[in-house]
Coordinates of C-alpha atoms and ligand atoms in Angstrom, one line a residue:
M11 CA -7.4 -24.5 23.0
A12 CA -7.6 -22.9 19.7
R13 CA -4.5 -22.2 17.4
G14 CA -3.8 -18.5 17.9
V15 CA -5.7 -18.2 20.5
V16 CA -4.7 -18.1 24.4
E17 CA -5.8 -17.3 28.1
A18 CA -4.4 -14.9 28.3
G19 CA -6.0 -14.1 31.9
S20 CA -9.5 -13.9 31.9
L21 CA -8.8 -11.6 27.8
K22 CA -9.2 -14.0 25.1
R23 CA -5.1 -13.4 23.1
Y24 CA -5.4 -13.5 19.5
D25 CA -2.4 -12.6 17.9
L26 CA -1.1 -11.9 14.3
Y27 CA -1.9 -14.7 11.6
V28 CA 0.9 -13.9 8.7
D29 CA 2.8 -16.8 6.6
G30 CA 1.2 -19.1 7.6
T31 CA 1.6 -18.8 11.4
F32 CA 0.6 -17.4 15.0
Q33 CA 3.1 -15.0 16.2
P34 CA 3.4 -11.8 18.4
P35 CA 3.6 -7.9 16.4
S36 CA 7.4 -6.9 16.4
Q37 CA 6.5 -4.6 18.6
N38 CA 4.9 -6.9 20.9
A39 CA 2.5 -4.4 21.5
R40 CA -1.6 -5.0 21.7
F41 CA -4.6 -3.5 22.7
E42 CA -7.6 -4.4 24.2
S43 CA -11.6 -5.5 22.7
V44 CA -14.0 -4.3 23.8
N45 CA -17.8 -6.1 24.6
P46 CA -20.1 -3.8 23.8
Y47 CA -23.1 -5.6 26.3
T48 CA -20.7 -6.0 28.8
E49 CA -18.3 -2.6 27.8
E50 CA -15.2 -4.3 29.5
P51 CA -12.1 -5.5 27.3
W52 CA -12.9 -9.4 26.9
A53 CA -9.7 -10.2 24.4
T54 CA -6.2 -8.8 23.6
V55 CA -5.5 -8.4 19.8
A56 CA -1.9 -8.8 18.7
D57 CA -1.2 -4.3 17.7
A58 CA 1.0 -4.2 14.3
S59 CA 3.4 -2.2 13.8
V60 CA 3.6 -0.7 9.4
E61 CA 6.8 -3.4 9.5
D62 CA 4.6 -6.4 10.8
L63 CA 2.6 -5.3 7.5
D64 CA 4.8 -5.2 5.2
V65 CA 6.3 -8.6 7.2
A66 CA 1.8 -9.6 5.6
V67 CA 2.2 -8.0 2.0
D68 CA 5.8 -10.1 1.9
A69 CA 4.3 -13.3 2.6
A70 CA 1.9 -13.2 0.2
L71 CA 3.3 -11.8 -2.2
R72 CA 5.5 -14.7 -2.2
A73 CA 2.3 -17.2 -1.8
L74 CA 1.5 -16.3 -5.6
E75 CA 4.9 -18.4 -7.1
G76 CA 4.6 -20.9 -4.4
D77 CA 2.6 -24.1 -4.3
W78 CA -0.8 -21.8 -4.8
L79 CA 0.3 -21.2 -8.3
T80 CA 0.8 -24.9 -8.8
L81 CA -2.4 -26.0 -6.8
G82 CA -4.9 -24.6 -9.9
G83 CA -8.2 -23.7 -9.9
A84 CA -10.5 -27.3 -8.3
G85 CA -7.1 -27.2 -5.5
R86 CA -7.9 -23.4 -5.1
G87 CA -12.0 -24.9 -5.2
K88 CA -11.5 -27.9 -2.8
L89 CA -8.9 -25.9 -0.2
M90 CA -12.3 -23.8 -0.7
H91 CA -15.6 -26.1 0.1
R92 CA -13.0 -27.3 2.8
L93 CA -12.7 -24.5 4.1
A94 CA -16.4 -24.2 4.9
D95 CA -16.8 -27.4 6.2
L96 CA -14.7 -25.9 8.6
V97 CA -16.8 -22.6 9.3
E98 CA -19.8 -25.1 9.5
Q99 CA -19.1 -27.1 12.0
N100 CA -17.2 -24.1 14.0
L101 CA -20.5 -21.8 13.7
A102 CA -22.0 -20.9 16.6
H103 CA -18.5 -19.9 17.8
L104 CA -17.6 -18.2 15.5
A105 CA -20.7 -16.8 15.7
A106 CA -20.1 -16.1 19.1
I107 CA -16.1 -14.4 19.0
E108 CA -18.3 -12.8 16.5
T109 CA -21.5 -11.1 19.8
S110 CA -18.8 -10.6 22.3
D111 CA -16.6 -8.7 19.5
N112 CA -19.7 -7.2 17.8
G113 CA -21.9 -6.6 19.8
K114 CA -24.2 -8.9 17.2
V115 CA -27.2 -10.5 18.5
R116 CA -26.9 -14.4 18.0
R117 CA -29.2 -15.4 15.7
D118 CA -28.3 -12.4 13.3
A119 CA -24.7 -13.6 13.2
E120 CA -25.3 -17.4 13.3
A121 CA -27.1 -16.6 10.0
Q122 CA -23.9 -14.9 9.2
V123 CA -21.5 -16.9 9.8
A124 CA -23.3 -20.0 7.5
L125 CA -23.3 -16.6 4.6
V126 CA -19.8 -17.3 4.9
A127 CA -19.8 -20.4 4.6
K128 CA -22.2 -20.0 1.7
W129 CA -20.2 -17.0 -0.4
L130 CA -17.0 -19.8 0.3
R131 CA -18.3 -22.6 -2.3
Y132 CA -20.1 -20.6 -4.3
F133 CA -17.4 -18.9 -5.5
A134 CA -15.6 -22.2 -5.3
G135 CA -17.6 -23.3 -7.9
L136 CA -16.1 -20.5 -10.3
A137 CA -12.9 -20.8 -9.5
D138 CA -11.7 -24.4 -12.3
K139 CA -14.3 -22.2 -14.8
I140 CA -11.6 -19.5 -15.2
E141 CA -10.8 -19.4 -18.9
G142 CA -9.5 -16.7 -21.5
R143 CA -10.8 -17.1 -25.3
V144 CA -9.1 -17.8 -28.6
V145 CA -9.9 -14.0 -30.5
S146 CA -10.2 -15.3 -33.8
E147 CA -8.9 -13.4 -36.4
P148 CA -9.5 -13.0 -40.2
Q149 CA -5.5 -13.2 -40.5
A150 CA -3.2 -16.9 -40.6
E151 CA -0.2 -14.7 -39.2
Y152 CA -1.6 -14.5 -35.2
F153 CA -2.8 -17.1 -32.9
V154 CA -4.4 -14.7 -30.7
Y155 CA -5.6 -15.4 -27.5
T156 CA -6.2 -14.4 -23.8
R157 CA -6.2 -15.6 -20.2
R158 CA -6.6 -14.1 -16.7
E159 CA -4.2 -13.9 -14.4
P160 CA -4.6 -13.1 -10.8
V161 CA -4.3 -9.2 -9.8
G162 CA -2.0 -10.1 -7.2
V163 CA -1.9 -9.5 -3.4
V164 CA -5.6 -8.6 -2.2
G165 CA -5.7 -5.6 0.8
A166 CA -9.6 -5.6 2.1
I167 CA -10.2 -3.4 5.5
L168 CA -13.1 -4.2 7.0
P169 CA -15.7 -2.0 9.3
W170 CA -16.9 -3.2 12.8
N171 CA -20.7 -3.4 11.8
A172 CA -20.3 -7.7 10.3
P173 CA -16.7 -8.1 10.0
L174 CA -16.7 -12.1 8.5
L175 CA -19.0 -11.3 5.8
L176 CA -18.0 -8.6 4.2
L177 CA -14.8 -10.4 5.2
A178 CA -16.4 -13.3 3.2
F179 CA -17.5 -10.6 0.2
K180 CA -13.6 -9.9 -0.6
L181 CA -12.0 -12.8 0.6
A182 CA -13.4 -15.5 -1.6
P183 CA -13.5 -14.0 -5.1
A184 CA -10.4 -13.2 -4.7
L185 CA -9.4 -16.7 -3.6
A186 CA -11.7 -18.8 -6.4
A187 CA -9.1 -16.3 -8.5
G188 CA -5.8 -17.0 -7.3
C189 CA -4.7 -13.2 -5.6
T190 CA -3.7 -13.9 -2.0
M191 CA -4.8 -11.2 0.6
V192 CA -3.9 -9.6 3.9
V193 CA -7.1 -8.2 5.6
K194 CA -6.6 -5.2 8.6
P195 CA -9.9 -5.3 10.3
S196 CA -11.4 -3.1 12.0
E197 CA -9.7 -1.8 15.7
F198 CA -13.2 -2.8 17.5
T199 CA -13.3 -6.2 16.2
P200 CA -10.4 -7.8 15.1
A201 CA -11.3 -10.8 16.9
S202 CA -13.3 -13.0 14.8
V203 CA -11.0 -12.7 11.7
L204 CA -8.5 -14.2 13.4
A205 CA -10.4 -16.2 14.7
F206 CA -11.3 -17.4 11.5
A207 CA -7.0 -17.7 10.1
Q208 CA -7.2 -20.9 12.5
Y209 CA -10.1 -21.9 9.9
V210 CA -8.3 -21.2 7.1
H211 CA -4.2 -22.6 8.7
K212 CA -6.2 -26.2 9.0
A213 CA -8.0 -26.2 5.8
G214 CA -4.0 -26.5 5.0
F215 CA -4.1 -23.6 2.3
P216 CA -0.2 -21.7 1.5
A217 CA 1.4 -20.0 4.4
G218 CA 1.0 -16.6 2.9
V219 CA -2.5 -16.8 0.8
F220 CA -4.6 -15.2 3.7
N221 CA -2.3 -12.7 6.3
V222 CA -3.9 -11.0 9.5
V223 CA -3.0 -7.7 10.5
S224 CA -4.7 -6.6 13.6
G225 CA -3.7 -2.6 15.0
S226 CA -5.4 0.5 16.6
S227 CA -3.6 2.7 14.5
R228 CA -5.3 4.5 11.7
E229 CA -1.6 4.3 9.9
L230 CA -1.9 0.3 9.4
G231 CA -4.7 0.1 7.3
A232 CA -3.9 4.1 5.3
A233 CA -0.6 2.3 4.4
L234 CA -1.9 -0.8 3.4
A235 CA -3.5 1.4 0.8
A236 CA -0.7 3.1 -0.3
H237 CA 1.8 -0.4 -0.1
P238 CA 3.0 -0.4 -3.6
R239 CA 2.9 -4.8 -3.4
V240 CA -0.5 -4.8 -2.8
S241 CA -2.7 -4.3 -6.4
R242 CA -6.2 -4.0 -5.0
I243 CA -7.9 -2.7 -2.2
A244 CA -11.1 -3.8 -1.3
F245 CA -12.4 -1.7 1.0
T246 CA -15.4 -2.0 2.8
G247 CA -16.5 1.3 5.8
S248 CA -17.5 5.4 5.7
T249 CA -17.6 7.4 1.5
Q250 CA -15.2 9.3 3.8
T251 CA -12.4 6.7 4.6
G252 CA -13.3 5.2 1.3
I253 CA -12.0 8.9 -0.9
S254 CA -8.5 8.7 1.6
V255 CA -8.1 4.1 0.2
S256 CA -9.0 5.6 -3.0
K257 CA -6.4 8.5 -3.2
A258 CA -3.5 6.3 -1.1
A259 CA -4.3 3.0 -4.4
S260 CA -4.4 5.9 -7.4
D261 CA -1.0 6.8 -6.5
H262 CA 0.4 3.5 -7.5
V263 CA -2.1 2.5 -10.1
G264 CA -3.4 0.3 -7.9
R265 CA -7.8 -0.7 -8.4
V266 CA -9.5 -0.4 -5.6
T267 CA -13.8 -2.1 -4.8
L268 CA -15.4 0.6 -2.2
E269 CA -18.6 -0.3 -0.4
L270 CA -19.2 2.9 1.2
G271 CA -22.0 4.6 3.1
G272 CA -25.6 5.1 2.4
K273 CA -29.0 6.9 3.2
S274 CA -31.1 4.1 1.3
P275 CA -35.0 5.4 1.4
Q276 CA -36.9 2.5 1.9
I277 CA -40.1 4.2 -0.5
V278 CA -44.5 2.6 1.2
F279 CA -47.2 3.5 -1.4
A280 CA -51.0 2.8 -0.1
D281 CA -51.2 -0.5 -1.7
A282 CA -48.8 -2.1 -0.1
D283 CA -49.8 -4.1 2.3
L284 CA -48.7 -2.6 5.5
E285 CA -47.6 -5.0 7.6
A286 CA -45.1 -6.4 5.1
A287 CA -44.2 -3.2 4.3
V288 CA -43.7 -2.2 8.8
N289 CA -42.0 -5.1 8.6
G290 CA -39.6 -4.8 6.1
V291 CA -38.9 -1.2 7.4
V292 CA -38.0 -3.1 10.8
A293 CA -34.9 -5.4 8.7
G294 CA -33.8 -2.4 6.6
V295 CA -33.3 0.1 10.5
F296 CA -33.5 -2.6 13.5
A297 CA -32.1 -5.5 12.9
A298 CA -27.8 -5.6 13.6
S299 CA -28.9 -2.1 15.6
G300 CA -29.1 -0.2 12.8
Q301 CA -25.4 -0.6 11.8
M302 CA -26.0 -1.6 8.6
C303 CA -24.4 0.7 5.5
H304 CA -27.7 -0.3 3.4
A305 CA -29.7 0.7 7.0
G306 CA -32.9 1.7 4.7
S307 CA -33.3 4.9 7.0
R308 CA -35.3 7.0 4.8
V309 CA -38.6 6.0 4.8
L310 CA -41.2 7.9 2.1
V311 CA -44.7 6.8 2.4
E312 CA -47.6 7.5 0.7
Q313 CA -49.6 10.4 2.7
S314 CA -52.7 8.3 2.7
I315 CA -51.5 5.6 4.5
H316 CA -49.5 7.9 7.0
D317 CA -50.1 8.5 10.4
A318 CA -51.3 5.0 10.4
F319 CA -48.0 3.7 9.3
V320 CA -46.2 5.4 12.0
D321 CA -48.8 4.1 13.9
A322 CA -47.3 0.3 13.5
L323 CA -44.0 1.2 13.3
V324 CA -44.2 2.7 16.8
R325 CA -45.5 -0.1 17.7
R326 CA -43.2 -2.9 16.7
A327 CA -40.3 -0.4 17.8
R328 CA -41.8 -0.6 20.6
E329 CA -42.1 -4.3 21.1
A330 CA -38.1 -4.6 19.8
R331 CA -36.3 -6.7 22.7
L332 CA -33.3 -4.9 23.9
G333 CA -30.8 -7.3 25.5
D334 CA -28.0 -9.8 25.9
P335 CA -27.1 -10.6 22.5
T336 CA -26.6 -14.2 23.2
D337 CA -30.1 -14.6 24.6
P338 CA -31.7 -16.2 20.9
L339 CA -35.0 -14.3 22.1
T340 CA -33.3 -10.8 21.8
D341 CA -34.4 -8.7 19.1
I342 CA -31.1 -5.5 19.4
G343 CA -28.0 -5.8 21.3
P344 CA -25.9 -3.4 21.8
I345 CA -24.6 -0.7 19.9
S346 CA -20.5 -1.8 18.2
T347 CA -18.3 0.5 19.9
E348 CA -18.5 3.0 22.5
P349 CA -17.8 6.6 19.8
Q350 CA -20.8 4.4 17.8
L351 CA -22.6 6.2 20.3
R352 CA -22.6 9.1 20.9
K353 CA -22.6 9.6 17.5
I354 CA -25.9 8.7 17.1
E355 CA -27.2 10.1 20.4
E356 CA -25.5 13.3 18.8
L357 CA -27.6 12.6 15.8
V358 CA -30.7 12.5 17.3
S359 CA -30.5 15.0 20.1
A360 CA -29.9 17.6 17.2
S361 CA -32.3 16.8 14.7
A362 CA -34.9 17.4 17.8
R363 CA -33.3 20.6 18.5
S364 CA -34.5 21.6 15.5
G365 CA -37.5 20.9 15.8
A366 CA -38.4 17.1 14.4
K367 CA -40.4 14.6 16.4
I368 CA -38.9 11.6 18.0
L369 CA -42.5 9.2 18.5
C370 CA -40.2 6.8 20.9
G371 CA -36.7 6.2 22.0
G372 CA -34.5 8.7 21.2
K373 CA -31.8 8.1 24.0
V374 CA -29.3 5.6 24.7
S375 CA -30.7 3.2 27.6
P376 CA -30.2 3.3 30.4
R377 CA -29.9 -0.4 31.1
S378 CA -25.3 -1.4 30.3
G379 CA -24.4 -1.4 28.1
Y380 CA -23.9 0.4 24.2
F381 CA -27.2 1.0 24.1
F382 CA -29.5 2.7 21.4
E383 CA -33.1 3.0 21.6
P384 CA -35.0 2.3 18.5
T385 CA -36.3 5.1 17.3
V386 CA -39.3 7.0 15.1
I387 CA -38.6 10.2 13.8
T388 CA -41.4 12.1 11.8
N389 CA -41.5 16.2 11.4
V390 CA -38.9 15.9 9.5
Q391 CA -37.3 17.9 5.9
Q392 CA -35.5 16.7 2.9
H393 CA -32.7 18.9 3.9
A394 CA -32.7 17.9 7.8
Q395 CA -29.4 16.1 8.6
I396 CA -30.9 13.0 10.2
V397 CA -32.6 12.5 6.0
R398 CA -28.6 12.7 4.9
E399 CA -26.1 11.2 7.1
E400 CA -26.2 7.9 7.2
V401 CA -26.7 7.2 11.1
F402 CA -25.9 3.5 12.1
G403 CA -27.7 2.6 14.5
P404 CA -31.6 2.2 14.9
V405 CA -32.8 5.4 13.8
V406 CA -35.7 6.3 11.0
A407 CA -36.9 9.1 9.4
V408 CA -40.5 9.4 8.3
M409 CA -41.4 11.3 6.1
P410 CA -44.1 11.7 4.0
F411 CA -44.9 12.5 0.0
D412 CA -48.0 12.6 -2.7
R413 CA -47.2 12.1 -5.7
E414 CA -44.9 8.7 -7.4
D415 CA -42.5 11.1 -8.7
D416 CA -42.1 13.3 -5.5
A417 CA -41.5 10.1 -3.8
I418 CA -39.2 9.4 -6.6
E419 CA -37.4 12.9 -5.9
M420 CA -36.9 12.2 -3.1
A421 CA -35.2 9.4 -3.5
N422 CA -33.0 10.5 -5.2
D423 CA -32.5 13.5 -3.8
T424 CA -29.7 12.1 -1.3
P425 CA -25.7 12.1 -2.7
Y426 CA -25.7 8.3 -1.7
G427 CA -27.3 5.5 -3.5
L428 CA -26.3 2.3 -2.6
A429 CA -30.0 0.8 -1.9
A430 CA -33.6 1.1 -2.2
G431 CA -37.0 -0.5 -0.6
L432 CA -39.9 -0.3 -2.4
W433 CA -43.5 -1.6 -1.5
T434 CA -46.1 -1.1 -3.3
S435 CA -49.3 -4.0 -5.2
N436 CA -48.9 -2.3 -8.0
L437 CA -46.7 -4.1 -10.8
N438 CA -46.2 -1.4 -13.4
R439 CA -46.0 0.8 -10.8
A440 CA -42.8 -1.1 -8.9
H441 CA -40.6 -0.8 -12.7
R442 CA -41.9 1.9 -13.5
M443 CA -40.0 3.1 -9.7
V444 CA -37.5 0.4 -10.3
D445 CA -36.6 2.2 -14.4
R446 CA -35.6 5.0 -12.2
I447 CA -34.4 5.0 -8.4
K448 CA -30.8 5.4 -8.4
A449 CA -29.6 3.4 -6.4
G450 CA -27.2 -0.5 -6.6
T451 CA -30.0 -2.4 -5.0
V452 CA -34.1 -2.2 -5.2
W453 CA -35.7 -4.4 -2.6
V454 CA -39.3 -5.1 -3.9
N455 CA -41.7 -6.1 -1.7
C456 CA -38.5 -6.5 0.4
Y457 CA -35.5 -6.2 2.6
R458 CA -32.0 -6.4 3.5
V459 CA -31.8 -9.3 1.1
A460 CA -28.3 -11.2 0.3
S461 CA -26.7 -13.6 -1.8
P462 CA -23.3 -14.6 -3.5
A463 CA -25.4 -14.8 -6.4
V464 CA -26.5 -11.5 -6.8
P465 CA -24.1 -8.1 -7.5
F466 CA -24.2 -5.3 -4.6
G467 CA -22.2 -1.8 -4.2
G468 CA -23.7 1.2 -5.0
M469 CA -24.0 4.3 -8.1
K470 CA -23.2 8.4 -6.5
T471 CA -21.1 8.3 -3.7
S472 CA -22.1 4.6 -2.4
G473 CA -19.3 3.1 -3.7
V474 CA -17.5 1.7 -6.8
G475 CA -17.0 -1.3 -8.3
R476 CA -20.2 -4.3 -7.7
E477 CA -18.3 -7.5 -4.6
N478 CA -20.6 -10.8 -5.4
G479 CA -22.0 -12.2 -8.5
L480 CA -20.6 -14.1 -10.7
D481 CA -19.2 -11.2 -12.3
A482 CA -17.9 -10.3 -8.8
I483 CA -13.8 -13.0 -10.3
N484 CA -13.8 -10.0 -12.8
D485 CA -11.5 -7.9 -10.4
Y486 CA -10.2 -9.8 -9.6
L487 CA -8.7 -11.3 -12.4
E488 CA -6.3 -9.6 -14.9
T489 CA -7.0 -10.3 -19.3
K490 CA -3.4 -11.2 -20.8
S491 CA -3.4 -11.0 -24.5
V492 CA -0.9 -13.5 -26.1
W493 CA 0.0 -12.9 -30.2
M494 CA 1.6 -15.4 -31.4
D495 CA 3.0 -14.7 -34.8
V496 CA 2.7 -18.3 -36.2
S497 CA 3.4 -16.6 -40.4
G498 CA 7.7 -16.9 -40.0
G499 CA 7.6 -13.4 -42.2
K500 CA 9.2 -10.4 -42.0
R501 CA 7.0 -7.2 -41.1
D502 CA 8.4 -3.8 -42.0
P503 CA 8.7 -2.6 -38.2
Y504 CA 8.1 1.3 -38.6
R505 CA 4.7 0.4 -39.8
I506 CA 1.6 -1.2 -37.3
S507 CA 0.6 -4.2 -38.5
S508 CA -2.7 -5.3 -37.2
S509 CA -4.6 -8.4 -37.7
S510 CA -7.4 -7.6 -38.8
S511 CA -7.5 -5.3 -41.0
E512 CA -6.5 -6.6 -44.1
S513 CA -7.6 -9.5 -45.5
S514 CA -5.4 -12.7 -46.9
E515 CA -4.8 -9.8 -50.0
S516 CA -2.2 -8.9 -47.7
T517 CA -1.3 -11.9 -46.6
T518 CA 0.1 -13.2 -50.0
T519 CA 1.7 -9.5 -50.9
R520 CA 4.0 -10.8 -47.9
E521 CA 4.2 -13.5 -49.8
S522 CA 6.4 -12.0 -52.0
N523 CA 7.4 -9.8 -50.7
P524 CA 8.1 -10.7 -46.5
S525 CA 9.8 -7.8 -45.6
R526 CA 5.7 -5.0 -45.8
G527 CA 3.9 -8.0 -44.0
D528 CA 0.5 -6.8 -43.0
H529 CA 0.3 -3.2 -42.2
L530 CA -2.3 0.0 -41.4
D531 CA -1.0 3.1 -41.6
E532 CA -2.2 5.5 -38.4
Ligands
LIG4 P1 -14.7 4.0 9.1 O1 -14.7 3.6 6.8 O2 -12.8 5.0 9.1 O3 -13.7 2.9 8.7 C1 -13.7 1.8 8.6 C2 -12.1 0.8 8.2 O4 -10.8 1.3 7.7 C3 -11.6 0.6 9.7 O5 -10.9 -1.0 9.6 C4 -10.7 1.6 9.6 O6 -9.4 1.6 10.4 C5 -9.9 1.9 8.3 N1 -9.1 2.8 7.7 C6 -9.3 3.9 9.2 N2 -8.9 5.6 8.2 C7 -8.1 4.9 7.1 C8 -7.5 5.3 5.6 N3 -7.1 6.5 6.2 N4 -6.7 4.7 5.7 C9 -7.6 3.0 5.2 N5 -8.1 2.6 6.3 C10 -8.7 3.4 7.1 O7 -15.2 3.6 9.0 P2 -16.1 3.9 11.6 O8 -15.5 2.4 12.2 O9 -14.5 5.4 12.0 O10 -17.0 4.4 11.7 C11 -17.5 6.1 11.2 C12 -18.3 5.8 10.5 O11 -18.5 4.9 9.4 C13 -20.0 5.3 11.0 O12 -19.7 5.9 12.1 C14 -20.8 4.9 9.6 O13 -21.2 6.2 9.2 C15 -20.0 4.7 8.9 N6 -19.2 3.0 8.5 C16 -20.2 2.9 7.5 C17 -19.6 1.1 6.7 C18 -20.2 0.7 6.1 O14 -20.7 -0.6 5.8 N7 -20.7 1.2 4.5 C19 -19.2 0.6 8.3 C20 -18.6 1.1 9.4 C21 -18.7 2.1 9.6 P3 -9.0 1.8 12.0 O15 -10.8 1.2 12.1 O16 -8.6 0.7 12.8 O17 -9.9 2.6 12.5

C-alpha cells in the first residue's frame, strides 16, 4: 500500500501531507469522499482545521529558506522531471483515483494525468532559465541589475472538476520559480491530490515544499485566501467564490490568479465542415459531462444550417454512452457531486418552464449514479437563464443568427469571457471574428485543446491573469532591483538622485564637488 494511504475497512484512508510527512489532522476529524458512480463513500479523508493549515503554511515558509533554496534552478528542474517520471509510471493509479473521486471517464482521466507530467516537464525546463538583467545606464556611478525571486508561499485552491490538471497549472510554474505551496483541494475531490503527494514525497522534494490540507469546511479555503503569510493565491472555481478569494487576499495585498467561470459561445457558420463542428460542440459540452470552466454551452448557428446542425447534434447526444466511468467505452460519466446534479436539474427544468424546447435529455438519468442525460435545448432567448448562467453539466443551448455582426453581438453579450469556438472555412472571416470576440482563448475549427505552452485564462468576470505559457512563471516571481553606487562619491541627501537624466558632465561636477552628486529636480 502506498505511503499516506491505508485501508480503513473497505474505505481507503488519506491523511494530510504537511512538512514532508503524511499525518492525521490535529483534531483527528475525518470526512468521506463519495464515488459519484456508486453513490457510496469510497475514501475517508483527513478533515483539517485552520490550525492544521497554519502548520502547513509555516512549513512552506520554512522550506523557502532551506534545501529548496540551495538546490537552485537546475536542481528544482531535476526534481520536477523525477516527479513527472513518477506520474507517468503511476498514471493508471492516479487516473483510477480521479475517476473514483470525481467520476471522470477513465480515458479522459488518463489523458489529464499524462498532461500533468507534460506540464511539469515544460516548466522544469524553465527552472534554470530565470534571469535578471543588468540595466544599461548612461552613467558610470551606478551598477544596476534586477533579480527575480520566488514570491513565497503559494496557496492553491482547487475545484472538483479536474483536480490534478488544475493543480499542475499552478504547481509546475510555482515549483520552477522556487516557490513552495499549500494546496486546498475541493472537499468533494481531495483524494487524487493527496495521492499525488506520495509521488512528490518519493521524488525527494524537501519537506514543506508541497503540502496538502484537505477539509470539509468552507472556512479552510477562506482561511488560506486570507492568510497573511501566503503571498499568492492561485484559484480555480466559481466567479462568486473567486470574488471572495480576491477580497480576502487583498486585505494583506496578496497576489491572486483567478480562473473562474464561463459561458463560452461556439459559433458555427454555414461554410463550416458540419460534421467537424458538431464533433467540436460535443467535445466542448458533453465531454467531462460538461463540467468544464470553458464549456462551450452556448452554440450560435447560422440560420441556414440551424436545423441540420441541431439534428446532427441531437443524434450525437443520443449516441453518447453513459455508464461506468472505468469502462473505456463510456463517453459520459456521472456528475461529480449530488448538489451539482440537482443544480443542473433545476436550471434545465426552469428553462423548460419558461418555454425552451428540450430536444433530448433534459433529466436526471434513471440509472444509478449522479447522471444527467446529454441535453440539447432550443427556442431560447439571449436573456434566458440557461443562456446566461454557467450550468456545468452536459447541457447546450442552441440559437440561430443571421449575420456575422449578430453572431459577435450575441457571443459577447455575457459577463464572462473565458473561451470561444469558431467554425468556418473562410479564413478572412476567422481573422475578423478572432479580432472581435472578447475571450481569453478562441479555438478556430477545434475546441478543448490544451498545452502548457499556451496561456489560458479569462477576460471580464472569467478571471484575472493567465495560467500556462512562458509568462505564467512571472506570476510566481518578484523582481528585485539592485542599485550599487560604484563611484564612492557623496551625494546631496536632499535631492533625489537619478542615474539616467544627466550626462558625464555631472560626473565631472561630482568630481569637483563630490557633495552635489547626480541629481534630478522634482
Ligand atoms: P467553488 O468556487 O465554491 O469552490 C472552489 C474551491 O474553492 C473549493 O476548493 C472550495 O472549497 C473553495 N472555497 C469555497 N468557498 C471559499 C472561500 N470563501 N474562500 C476560499 N475558497 C473557498 O465551487 P463549487 O464547488 O461550490 O461549485 C459551484 C459552481 O461553481 C459550480 O456549479 C460551477 O458552476 C462553478 N465551478 C466552476 C469551476 C471552474 O473551473 N470555473 C470549477 C468548479 C465549479 P470546498 O469545496 O471545500 O467548498
